[in-house]
mmCIF file of C-alpha atoms in Angstrom:
data_model
loop_
_atom_site.group_PDB
_atom_site.id
_atom_site.type_symbol
_atom_site.label_atom_id
_atom_site.label_comp_id
_atom_site.label_asym_id
_atom_site.label_seq_id
_atom_site.Cartn_x
_atom_site.Cartn_y
_atom_site.Cartn_z
ATOM 1 C CA MET A 1 0.000 0.000 0.000
ATOM 2 C CA ASP A 2 1.265 3.461 -0.970
ATOM 3 C CA ASN A 3 2.283 5.465 2.080
ATOM 4 C CA SER A 4 0.859 8.690 0.649
ATOM 5 C CA TYR A 5 -2.859 9.287 0.959
ATOM 6 C CA PRO A 6 -5.401 12.132 0.737
ATOM 7 C CA LEU A 7 -7.856 13.252 3.387
ATOM 8 C CA LEU A 8 -11.527 13.685 2.561
ATOM 9 C CA ILE A 9 -12.801 16.185 5.110
ATOM 10 C CA LYS A 10 -16.408 16.922 6.100
ATOM 11 C CA PRO A 11 -16.108 20.237 7.977
ATOM 12 C CA ALA A 12 -19.890 20.716 8.153
ATOM 13 C CA SER A 13 -20.701 16.990 8.262
ATOM 14 C CA GLY A 14 -23.989 16.323 6.449
ATOM 15 C CA ASP A 15 -25.364 19.834 6.983
ATOM 16 C CA CYS A 16 -26.464 21.459 3.732
ATOM 17 C CA ASN A 17 -28.485 24.420 2.509
ATOM 18 C CA LEU A 18 -30.102 22.125 -0.058
ATOM 19 C CA ALA A 19 -32.216 19.024 0.455
ATOM 20 C CA CYS A 20 -31.419 16.886 -2.591
ATOM 21 C CA GLU A 21 -33.609 13.811 -2.433
ATOM 22 C CA TYR A 22 -30.839 11.433 -3.436
ATOM 23 C CA CYS A 23 -28.098 12.705 -1.092
ATOM 24 C CA PHE A 24 -26.589 9.806 0.842
ATOM 25 C CA TYR A 25 -24.715 12.015 3.311
ATOM 26 C CA LEU A 26 -27.496 14.141 4.826
ATOM 27 C CA GLU A 27 -28.479 11.299 7.127
ATOM 28 C CA LYS A 28 -24.973 10.971 8.580
ATOM 29 C CA THR A 29 -25.760 13.714 11.081
ATOM 30 C CA LYS A 30 -27.924 11.172 12.947
ATOM 31 C CA PHE A 31 -24.698 9.703 14.298
ATOM 32 C CA TYR A 32 -24.060 13.026 16.059
ATOM 33 C CA PRO A 33 -27.378 13.794 17.828
ATOM 34 C CA GLN A 34 -25.562 15.842 20.477
ATOM 35 C CA TYR A 35 -24.935 18.561 17.868
ATOM 36 C CA LYS A 36 -27.706 20.721 16.438
ATOM 37 C CA ARG A 37 -25.245 22.377 14.091
ATOM 38 C CA HIS A 38 -22.242 20.456 12.799
ATOM 39 C CA ARG A 39 -19.164 22.618 12.324
ATOM 40 C CA MET A 40 -15.469 21.822 12.656
ATOM 41 C CA THR A 41 -13.865 23.860 15.417
ATOM 42 C CA GLN A 42 -10.589 25.706 15.029
ATOM 43 C CA GLY A 43 -8.993 23.302 17.507
ATOM 44 C CA THR A 44 -10.026 20.248 15.484
ATOM 45 C CA LEU A 45 -8.935 21.901 12.251
ATOM 46 C CA GLU A 46 -5.490 22.703 13.605
ATOM 47 C CA GLN A 47 -5.033 19.227 15.087
ATOM 48 C CA LEU A 48 -6.053 17.732 11.748
ATOM 49 C CA ILE A 49 -3.660 19.783 9.633
ATOM 50 C CA GLN A 50 -0.763 19.496 12.082
ATOM 51 C CA SER A 51 -1.121 15.722 12.390
ATOM 52 C CA TYR A 52 -1.520 15.111 8.678
ATOM 53 C CA MET A 53 1.353 17.313 7.593
ATOM 54 C CA ALA A 54 3.660 15.789 10.201
ATOM 55 C CA ALA A 55 3.591 12.534 8.234
ATOM 56 C CA PRO A 56 6.311 12.300 5.548
ATOM 57 C CA GLN A 57 4.669 12.768 2.146
ATOM 58 C CA SER A 58 5.670 14.598 -1.004
ATOM 59 C CA GLN A 59 2.170 15.995 -1.429
ATOM 60 C CA TYR A 60 -0.675 16.618 1.000
ATOM 61 C CA VAL A 61 -4.140 16.483 -0.551
ATOM 62 C CA PHE A 62 -7.044 18.029 1.343
ATOM 63 C CA ALA A 63 -10.443 17.289 -0.223
ATOM 64 C CA TRP A 64 -13.162 19.439 1.366
ATOM 65 C CA GLN A 65 -16.641 17.970 0.962
ATOM 66 C CA GLY A 66 -20.025 17.757 2.671
ATOM 67 C CA GLY A 67 -22.886 18.089 3.077
ATOM 68 C CA GLU A 68 -21.977 21.513 1.873
ATOM 69 C CA PRO A 69 -18.461 22.632 2.847
ATOM 70 C CA THR A 70 -19.006 26.300 1.915
ATOM 71 C CA LEU A 71 -21.361 26.583 4.898
ATOM 72 C CA MET A 72 -18.117 27.090 6.836
ATOM 73 C CA GLY A 73 -17.620 30.497 5.204
ATOM 74 C CA ASN A 74 -14.552 32.218 3.836
ATOM 75 C CA THR A 75 -12.955 32.753 7.267
ATOM 76 C CA PHE A 76 -12.681 28.994 7.746
ATOM 77 C CA TYR A 77 -10.780 28.488 4.474
ATOM 78 C CA GLU A 78 -8.517 31.423 5.278
ATOM 79 C CA LYS A 79 -7.635 29.574 8.482
ATOM 80 C CA VAL A 80 -7.110 26.380 6.488
ATOM 81 C CA THR A 81 -4.473 27.924 4.260
ATOM 82 C CA ASP A 82 -2.843 29.788 7.169
ATOM 83 C CA LEU A 83 -2.399 26.491 9.018
ATOM 84 C CA GLN A 84 -1.136 24.713 5.908
ATOM 85 C CA VAL A 85 1.530 27.384 5.571
ATOM 86 C CA LYS A 86 2.312 27.124 9.291
ATOM 87 C CA TYR A 87 2.792 23.355 9.303
ATOM 88 C CA GLY A 88 4.199 22.950 5.796
ATOM 89 C CA HIS A 89 7.823 22.031 5.261
ATOM 90 C CA PRO A 90 10.363 22.483 2.440
ATOM 91 C CA GLY A 91 10.000 20.135 -0.495
ATOM 92 C CA ALA A 92 6.333 19.311 0.114
ATOM 93 C CA SER A 93 3.358 20.570 -1.859
ATOM 94 C CA VAL A 94 -0.230 21.080 -0.727
ATOM 95 C CA ALA A 95 -3.293 20.550 -2.908
ATOM 96 C CA ASN A 96 -6.818 21.570 -1.950
ATOM 97 C CA THR A 97 -10.008 20.441 -3.657
ATOM 98 C CA LEU A 98 -13.507 21.612 -2.824
ATOM 99 C CA GLN A 99 -16.704 19.857 -3.909
ATOM 100 C CA THR A 100 -19.685 22.208 -3.677
ATOM 101 C CA ASN A 101 -23.274 22.649 -4.794
ATOM 102 C CA GLY A 102 -22.151 26.119 -5.891
ATOM 103 C CA THR A 103 -25.040 28.075 -4.399
ATOM 104 C CA LEU A 104 -23.073 29.885 -1.669
ATOM 105 C CA ILE A 105 -20.025 31.040 -3.648
ATOM 106 C CA SER A 106 -19.213 34.671 -2.893
ATOM 107 C CA ASP A 107 -16.655 36.911 -4.584
ATOM 108 C CA GLU A 108 -14.633 36.877 -1.374
ATOM 109 C CA LEU A 109 -14.505 33.092 -1.231
ATOM 110 C CA ALA A 110 -13.793 32.735 -4.963
ATOM 111 C CA CYS A 111 -10.910 35.199 -4.666
ATOM 112 C CA HIS A 112 -9.378 33.170 -1.836
ATOM 113 C CA LEU A 113 -9.837 29.861 -3.684
ATOM 114 C CA LYS A 114 -8.103 31.322 -6.718
ATOM 115 C CA HIS A 115 -5.227 32.769 -4.694
ATOM 116 C CA TYR A 116 -4.443 29.369 -3.151
ATOM 117 C CA ASN A 117 -5.131 27.402 -6.336
ATOM 118 C CA PHE A 118 -8.065 25.306 -5.068
ATOM 119 C CA LEU A 119 -9.572 22.916 -7.600
ATOM 120 C CA VAL A 120 -13.351 23.278 -7.273
ATOM 121 C CA GLY A 121 -15.889 20.714 -8.392
ATOM 122 C CA VAL A 122 -19.404 22.062 -8.908
ATOM 123 C CA SER A 123 -22.317 19.643 -8.737
ATOM 124 C CA LEU A 124 -24.591 20.157 -11.733
ATOM 125 C CA ASP A 125 -26.864 17.536 -13.247
ATOM 126 C CA GLY A 126 -27.513 19.243 -16.586
ATOM 127 C CA PRO A 127 -29.977 21.860 -17.839
ATOM 128 C CA SER A 128 -32.501 23.237 -15.362
ATOM 129 C CA THR A 129 -35.267 20.742 -16.150
ATOM 130 C CA LEU A 130 -32.957 17.813 -15.415
ATOM 131 C CA HIS A 131 -30.963 19.370 -12.580
ATOM 132 C CA ASN A 132 -34.014 20.613 -10.669
ATOM 133 C CA ALA A 133 -35.698 17.201 -10.639
ATOM 134 C CA TYR A 134 -33.828 16.237 -7.472
ATOM 135 C CA ARG A 135 -31.440 19.087 -6.561
ATOM 136 C CA LYS A 136 -33.854 21.236 -4.570
ATOM 137 C CA ASN A 137 -33.765 23.442 -1.492
ATOM 138 C CA ASN A 138 -35.714 22.881 1.725
ATOM 139 C CA ARG A 139 -38.757 24.555 0.163
ATOM 140 C CA GLY A 140 -38.772 22.174 -2.772
ATOM 141 C CA ARG A 141 -37.498 24.751 -5.254
ATOM 142 C CA GLY A 142 -34.885 23.909 -7.850
ATOM 143 C CA SER A 143 -31.330 25.135 -7.315
ATOM 144 C CA HIS A 144 -30.162 25.446 -10.928
ATOM 145 C CA ASN A 145 -30.140 29.243 -11.190
ATOM 146 C CA LYS A 146 -28.116 29.676 -8.002
ATOM 147 C CA VAL A 147 -25.638 26.983 -9.075
ATOM 148 C CA ILE A 148 -25.065 28.770 -12.379
ATOM 149 C CA LYS A 149 -24.561 32.068 -10.551
ATOM 150 C CA GLY A 150 -21.965 30.453 -8.268
ATOM 151 C CA LEU A 151 -20.231 28.819 -11.215
ATOM 152 C CA GLU A 152 -20.058 32.162 -12.997
ATOM 153 C CA THR A 153 -18.495 33.737 -9.906
ATOM 154 C CA LEU A 154 -15.830 31.039 -9.760
ATOM 155 C CA ARG A 155 -15.022 31.453 -13.432
ATOM 156 C CA LYS A 156 -14.942 35.242 -13.141
ATOM 157 C CA TRP A 157 -12.127 34.890 -10.613
ATOM 158 C CA GLY A 158 -10.340 32.265 -12.696
ATOM 159 C CA VAL A 159 -10.804 29.391 -10.231
ATOM 160 C CA ASN A 160 -9.919 25.962 -11.652
ATOM 161 C CA THR A 161 -13.334 24.360 -11.961
ATOM 162 C CA ASN A 162 -14.827 21.087 -13.132
ATOM 163 C CA ILE A 163 -18.340 19.666 -13.270
ATOM 164 C CA LEU A 164 -19.575 16.669 -11.317
ATOM 165 C CA SER A 165 -22.880 15.319 -12.591
ATOM 166 C CA LEU A 166 -24.833 12.655 -10.762
ATOM 167 C CA VAL A 167 -26.567 10.325 -13.213
ATOM 168 C CA THR A 168 -30.080 9.760 -11.883
ATOM 169 C CA SER A 169 -33.378 8.547 -13.276
ATOM 170 C CA ALA A 170 -34.005 12.174 -14.333
ATOM 171 C CA ASN A 171 -31.033 12.604 -16.685
ATOM 172 C CA VAL A 172 -29.898 9.046 -17.476
ATOM 173 C CA ASN A 173 -31.796 9.013 -20.786
ATOM 174 C CA PHE A 174 -30.286 12.306 -21.951
ATOM 175 C CA PRO A 175 -26.481 11.922 -22.062
ATOM 176 C CA GLU A 176 -26.106 13.942 -25.273
ATOM 177 C CA LYS A 177 -28.225 16.776 -23.888
ATOM 178 C CA VAL A 178 -26.210 16.927 -20.663
ATOM 179 C CA PHE A 179 -22.838 16.668 -22.431
ATOM 180 C CA ASP A 180 -23.708 19.342 -24.984
ATOM 181 C CA TYR A 181 -25.032 21.614 -22.247
ATOM 182 C CA PHE A 182 -21.747 21.483 -20.365
ATOM 183 C CA LEU A 183 -19.818 22.087 -23.588
ATOM 184 C CA SER A 184 -21.983 25.136 -24.358
ATOM 185 C CA MET A 185 -20.826 26.538 -21.011
ATOM 186 C CA GLY A 186 -17.195 25.861 -21.855
ATOM 187 C CA MET A 187 -16.905 23.184 -19.163
ATOM 188 C CA VAL A 188 -14.428 20.710 -20.650
ATOM 189 C CA PHE A 189 -13.588 18.849 -17.421
ATOM 190 C CA GLN A 190 -16.526 16.612 -16.602
ATOM 191 C CA GLN A 191 -17.224 13.792 -14.201
ATOM 192 C CA TYR A 192 -20.270 11.513 -14.172
ATOM 193 C CA ILE A 193 -21.215 9.442 -11.136
ATOM 194 C CA PRO A 194 -23.975 6.784 -11.186
ATOM 195 C CA CYS A 195 -26.731 7.160 -8.601
ATOM 196 C CA VAL A 196 -27.031 3.717 -7.031
ATOM 197 C CA GLU A 197 -29.498 3.891 -4.187
ATOM 198 C CA TYR A 198 -31.545 0.949 -2.972
ATOM 199 C CA THR A 199 -33.680 0.296 0.083
ATOM 200 C CA LYS A 200 -32.501 -2.204 2.697
ATOM 201 C CA LYS A 201 -34.707 -4.753 0.948
ATOM 202 C CA GLY A 202 -32.914 -4.201 -2.348
ATOM 203 C CA LYS A 203 -35.632 -2.149 -4.062
ATOM 204 C CA LYS A 204 -34.367 0.648 -6.298
ATOM 205 C CA GLN A 205 -35.066 4.169 -5.098
ATOM 206 C CA PRO A 206 -37.006 6.381 -7.570
ATOM 207 C CA TRP A 207 -33.891 8.447 -8.305
ATOM 208 C CA GLY A 208 -31.568 5.460 -8.716
ATOM 209 C CA ILE A 209 -30.584 3.863 -12.033
ATOM 210 C CA THR A 210 -30.274 0.289 -13.284
ATOM 211 C CA GLY A 211 -27.281 -1.407 -14.827
ATOM 212 C CA ARG A 212 -28.879 -1.323 -18.262
ATOM 213 C CA GLN A 213 -29.540 2.408 -17.965
ATOM 214 C CA TRP A 214 -25.942 3.021 -16.895
ATOM 215 C CA GLY A 215 -24.600 0.994 -19.803
ATOM 216 C CA ASN A 216 -26.729 2.878 -22.331
ATOM 217 C CA PHE A 217 -25.707 6.208 -20.797
ATOM 218 C CA LEU A 218 -21.993 5.411 -20.924
ATOM 219 C CA CYS A 219 -22.117 4.149 -24.518
ATOM 220 C CA ARG A 220 -23.956 7.219 -25.789
ATOM 221 C CA LEU A 221 -21.803 9.590 -23.753
ATOM 222 C CA TYR A 222 -18.672 7.885 -25.050
ATOM 223 C CA ASP A 223 -19.763 8.191 -28.668
ATOM 224 C CA ASN A 224 -20.439 11.895 -28.186
ATOM 225 C CA TRP A 225 -17.047 12.308 -26.534
ATOM 226 C CA ILE A 226 -15.290 10.585 -29.430
ATOM 227 C CA ASP A 227 -17.161 12.704 -31.978
ATOM 228 C CA CYS A 228 -16.228 15.865 -30.102
ATOM 229 C CA GLY A 229 -12.585 14.848 -29.773
ATOM 230 C CA PRO A 230 -11.036 13.287 -26.653
ATOM 231 C CA GLU A 231 -8.217 15.786 -26.814
ATOM 232 C CA GLN A 232 -10.794 18.577 -26.390
ATOM 233 C CA VAL A 233 -12.798 17.288 -23.423
ATOM 234 C CA SER A 234 -11.795 15.386 -20.292
ATOM 235 C CA ILE A 235 -14.324 12.925 -18.883
ATOM 236 C CA ARG A 236 -12.767 11.477 -15.789
ATOM 237 C CA TYR A 237 -14.015 7.889 -16.072
ATOM 238 C CA PHE A 238 -12.819 7.556 -19.660
ATOM 239 C CA ASP A 239 -9.495 9.190 -18.770
ATOM 240 C CA GLU A 240 -8.995 6.738 -15.914
ATOM 241 C CA LEU A 241 -9.718 3.750 -18.150
ATOM 242 C CA ILE A 242 -7.125 5.003 -20.636
ATOM 243 C CA LYS A 243 -4.584 5.303 -17.819
ATOM 244 C CA ARG A 244 -5.340 1.737 -16.770
ATOM 245 C CA LEU A 245 -5.006 0.460 -20.334
ATOM 246 C CA ALA A 246 -1.706 2.332 -20.665
ATOM 247 C CA GLY A 247 -0.359 0.441 -17.656
ATOM 248 C CA GLU A 248 -0.660 3.314 -15.199
ATOM 249 C CA LYS A 249 -2.391 3.324 -11.835
ATOM 250 C CA ALA A 250 -5.942 4.602 -12.084
ATOM 251 C CA GLY A 251 -6.990 7.269 -9.601
ATOM 252 C CA MET A 252 -10.582 6.115 -9.056
ATOM 253 C CA CYS A 253 -10.850 3.933 -5.973
ATOM 254 C CA SER A 254 -13.735 1.900 -7.452
ATOM 255 C CA MET A 255 -11.290 0.496 -10.020
ATOM 256 C CA GLY A 256 -8.708 -0.618 -7.454
ATOM 257 C CA LYS A 257 -8.175 -3.821 -5.502
ATOM 258 C CA ASP A 258 -7.968 -2.212 -2.069
ATOM 259 C CA CYS A 259 -10.271 0.320 -0.406
ATOM 260 C CA ARG A 260 -7.513 1.991 1.610
ATOM 261 C CA GLN A 261 -7.273 4.959 -0.728
ATOM 262 C CA TYR A 262 -7.955 7.788 1.713
ATOM 263 C CA LEU A 263 -9.335 8.653 5.151
ATOM 264 C CA VAL A 264 -12.527 10.551 5.923
ATOM 265 C CA VAL A 265 -12.485 13.097 8.744
ATOM 266 C CA GLU A 266 -15.821 14.188 10.203
ATOM 267 C CA HIS A 267 -16.492 17.630 11.690
ATOM 268 C CA ASN A 268 -15.577 16.510 15.239
ATOM 269 C CA GLY A 269 -12.411 14.656 14.175
ATOM 270 C CA ASP A 270 -13.877 11.157 13.906
ATOM 271 C CA ILE A 271 -12.141 9.120 11.213
ATOM 272 C CA TYR A 272 -13.674 6.623 8.787
ATOM 273 C CA PRO A 273 -12.336 4.613 5.825
ATOM 274 C CA CYS A 274 -14.835 5.922 3.236
ATOM 275 C CA ASP A 275 -17.675 8.438 3.191
ATOM 276 C CA PHE A 276 -20.055 5.752 1.909
ATOM 277 C CA PHE A 277 -19.299 3.843 5.105
ATOM 278 C CA VAL A 278 -19.553 6.533 7.769
ATOM 279 C CA ALA A 279 -21.250 4.607 10.562
ATOM 280 C CA PRO A 280 -20.290 3.702 14.146
ATOM 281 C CA LYS A 281 -19.105 0.198 13.253
ATOM 282 C CA TYR A 282 -16.618 1.608 10.722
ATOM 283 C CA ARG A 283 -15.226 4.342 12.967
ATOM 284 C CA LEU A 284 -11.418 4.069 13.083
ATOM 285 C CA GLY A 285 -10.689 6.640 15.767
ATOM 286 C CA ASN A 286 -10.518 10.385 16.261
ATOM 287 C CA ILE A 287 -7.896 12.923 15.228
ATOM 288 C CA HIS A 288 -7.614 14.116 18.838
ATOM 289 C CA THR A 289 -6.830 10.681 20.258
ATOM 290 C CA HIS A 290 -5.317 8.588 17.470
ATOM 291 C CA ALA A 291 -2.262 9.053 15.298
ATOM 292 C CA LEU A 292 -3.057 8.843 11.605
ATOM 293 C CA SER A 293 -0.187 6.398 11.122
ATOM 294 C CA ASP A 294 -1.707 4.070 13.718
ATOM 295 C CA ILE A 295 -5.094 4.248 12.006
ATOM 296 C CA ARG A 296 -3.549 3.524 8.629
ATOM 297 C CA ASN A 297 -1.866 0.433 10.081
ATOM 298 C CA SER A 298 -4.825 -0.768 12.134
ATOM 299 C CA ASP A 299 -6.407 -4.187 11.686
ATOM 300 C CA LEU A 300 -9.839 -2.579 11.262
ATOM 301 C CA TYR A 301 -8.668 -0.433 8.353
ATOM 302 C CA ARG A 302 -6.790 -3.333 6.798
ATOM 303 C CA THR A 303 -9.834 -5.614 7.004
ATOM 304 C CA PHE A 304 -12.045 -2.971 5.444
ATOM 305 C CA GLY A 305 -9.622 -2.331 2.598
ATOM 306 C CA LEU A 306 -9.072 -5.960 1.679
ATOM 307 C CA GLN A 307 -12.807 -6.655 1.392
ATOM 308 C CA LYS A 308 -12.656 -4.881 -1.951
ATOM 309 C CA SER A 309 -10.980 -7.892 -3.537
ATOM 310 C CA GLY A 310 -13.477 -10.343 -2.049
ATOM 311 C CA TYR A 311 -15.083 -10.676 -5.465
ATOM 312 C CA HIS A 312 -18.115 -12.656 -6.489
ATOM 313 C CA PRO A 313 -16.999 -15.932 -8.185
ATOM 314 C CA ASP A 314 -18.296 -14.705 -11.540
ATOM 315 C CA CYS A 315 -16.100 -11.615 -11.252
ATOM 316 C CA THR A 316 -12.914 -13.634 -10.825
ATOM 317 C CA ILE A 317 -13.313 -15.163 -14.301
ATOM 318 C CA CYS A 318 -14.621 -12.017 -15.999
ATOM 319 C CA GLU A 319 -12.375 -10.465 -18.651
ATOM 320 C CA TYR A 320 -13.466 -6.992 -17.570
ATOM 321 C CA LEU A 321 -12.442 -7.252 -13.907
ATOM 322 C CA PRO A 322 -9.145 -5.369 -14.521
ATOM 323 C CA TYR A 323 -11.182 -2.370 -15.660
ATOM 324 C CA CYS A 324 -14.142 -2.273 -13.262
ATOM 325 C CA GLY A 325 -12.327 -3.620 -10.205
ATOM 326 C CA GLY A 326 -15.570 -5.196 -9.063
ATOM 327 C CA ASP A 327 -16.964 -1.642 -8.716
ATOM 328 C CA CYS A 328 -17.444 0.276 -5.470
ATOM 329 C CA LYS A 329 -18.391 -1.830 -2.457
ATOM 330 C CA LYS A 330 -21.423 0.406 -1.974
ATOM 331 C CA HIS A 331 -22.744 -0.758 -5.336
ATOM 332 C CA ARG A 332 -22.441 -4.447 -4.575
ATOM 333 C CA ASP A 333 -25.386 -6.590 -3.569
ATOM 334 C CA MET A 334 -24.889 -6.712 0.195
ATOM 335 C CA LYS A 335 -27.450 -9.500 0.616
ATOM 336 C CA THR A 336 -25.224 -12.044 -1.115
ATOM 337 C CA SER A 337 -22.184 -11.782 1.118
ATOM 338 C CA LYS A 338 -21.158 -10.391 4.499
ATOM 339 C CA ASP A 339 -17.857 -9.125 3.073
ATOM 340 C CA HIS A 340 -19.413 -7.120 0.217
ATOM 341 C CA GLY A 341 -18.592 -9.890 -2.238
ATOM 342 C CA GLY A 342 -21.733 -9.613 -4.318
ATOM 343 C CA LYS A 343 -21.935 -8.402 -7.881
ATOM 344 C CA SER A 344 -22.289 -4.722 -8.629
ATOM 345 C CA TYR A 345 -25.835 -3.584 -9.317
ATOM 346 C CA LEU A 346 -24.309 -1.972 -12.419
ATOM 347 C CA CYS A 347 -22.482 -5.082 -13.674
ATOM 348 C CA SER A 348 -24.556 -5.522 -16.830
ATOM 349 C CA GLY A 349 -24.060 -1.878 -17.728
ATOM 350 C CA TYR A 350 -20.299 -2.022 -17.372
ATOM 351 C CA LYS A 351 -20.139 -5.140 -19.542
ATOM 352 C CA GLN A 352 -22.230 -3.425 -22.204
ATOM 353 C CA PHE A 353 -19.938 -0.398 -22.160
ATOM 354 C CA PHE A 354 -16.679 -2.366 -22.254
ATOM 355 C CA GLN A 355 -17.900 -4.407 -25.199
ATOM 356 C CA HIS A 356 -18.731 -1.174 -26.969
ATOM 357 C CA ALA A 357 -15.732 0.983 -26.124
ATOM 358 C CA LEU A 358 -12.652 -1.052 -25.181
ATOM 359 C CA PRO A 359 -11.246 -1.424 -28.724
ATOM 360 C CA SER A 360 -11.135 2.333 -29.309
ATOM 361 C CA LEU A 361 -10.036 3.022 -25.723
ATOM 362 C CA GLU A 362 -7.049 0.764 -26.328
ATOM 363 C CA LYS A 363 -6.110 2.842 -29.378
ATOM 364 C CA LEU A 364 -6.367 6.029 -27.334
ATOM 365 C CA ALA A 365 -4.235 4.465 -24.612
ATOM 366 C CA SER A 366 -1.500 3.776 -27.158
ATOM 367 C CA LYS A 367 -1.445 7.489 -28.010
ATOM 368 C CA LYS A 368 -1.819 8.697 -24.401
ATOM 369 C CA ASP A 369 -2.939 12.141 -25.561
ATOM 370 C CA VAL A 370 -6.104 12.587 -23.522
ATOM 371 C CA PRO A 371 -6.050 15.550 -21.110
ATOM 372 C CA GLY A 372 -6.291 15.152 -17.366
ATOM 373 C CA GLY A 373 -7.443 17.733 -14.872
ATOM 374 C CA PHE A 374 -9.160 15.961 -12.011
ATOM 375 C CA SER A 375 -8.103 15.499 -8.430
ATOM 376 C CA GLU A 376 -8.438 12.251 -6.539
ATOM 377 C CA PHE A 377 -12.001 13.228 -5.769
#
């Protein structure tokens, strides 16, 4: 296991100014009923940055997520960069990423993000009719207009920005429309994430998608991407597949063999192995009481990470396993195995896409001329 690792930080936990129906993280605040308002304190922030930057690494990656991390305000991120400067050391670099719904971006915050070279991902699910289907505020009103305003503010200040689009039942049948919409805005760094949400009984949620839908979406999106020119637009999943085919290590944890890619830090300093698995039974410790090196070497973290390669028997003989990695553990059928060894709900879709796209992806990998531009998250 590589000794370097990023931190995925939830400074406002699952608190958010929106109430997107499909958000998996809003409910995480139930694990902290003693707090009405979840905000990382200055003491926890300083302990986090000091502890992390004390470990020998060539680069320190801070990924700020939520909930909605901009609820912390500009003063918080000014403190972040002050502490990174304070605890930094010669020869090391610091990278900050921020994933936001974009609705609270002020000129002051955008100016600071630009000054310290933050890479900002804005969540946008396509044109207003598609985006507003599930990305709504507490009053049930769509958020599209405010997201666009925030995105414009970021671009006005020259902040490095990419788009993260969640593929739901609302937009899964319109890949060309979504892709062309982002291109019309000049957004050439795009990321698409499948919405895989099922009830405890295995019934698909209304906003979730099926494997067949995901396969159709990827094939159509890929064809549009090829027609546009891969050298012109970066779609993270396709870029990562090309890296894998070129013999490089892919950056998406779902494609790997081990789930020890990063650590999640909650607002109070609690540490977890993955934000999909923030729950008491997965808690690894707390930044105030545990050294990060001890957590990284703990049996609990090791056991969690190695479950990723506990594949379903069909996966072990599948020619596409090197490319899908068995998919994210969250997407596997948990009813079939206690160690997350079931098949991915999206398995059929991935097979459909690989059959469609692998030959041309292999040609692109031989050229290795597709642009990058994404962080680990």
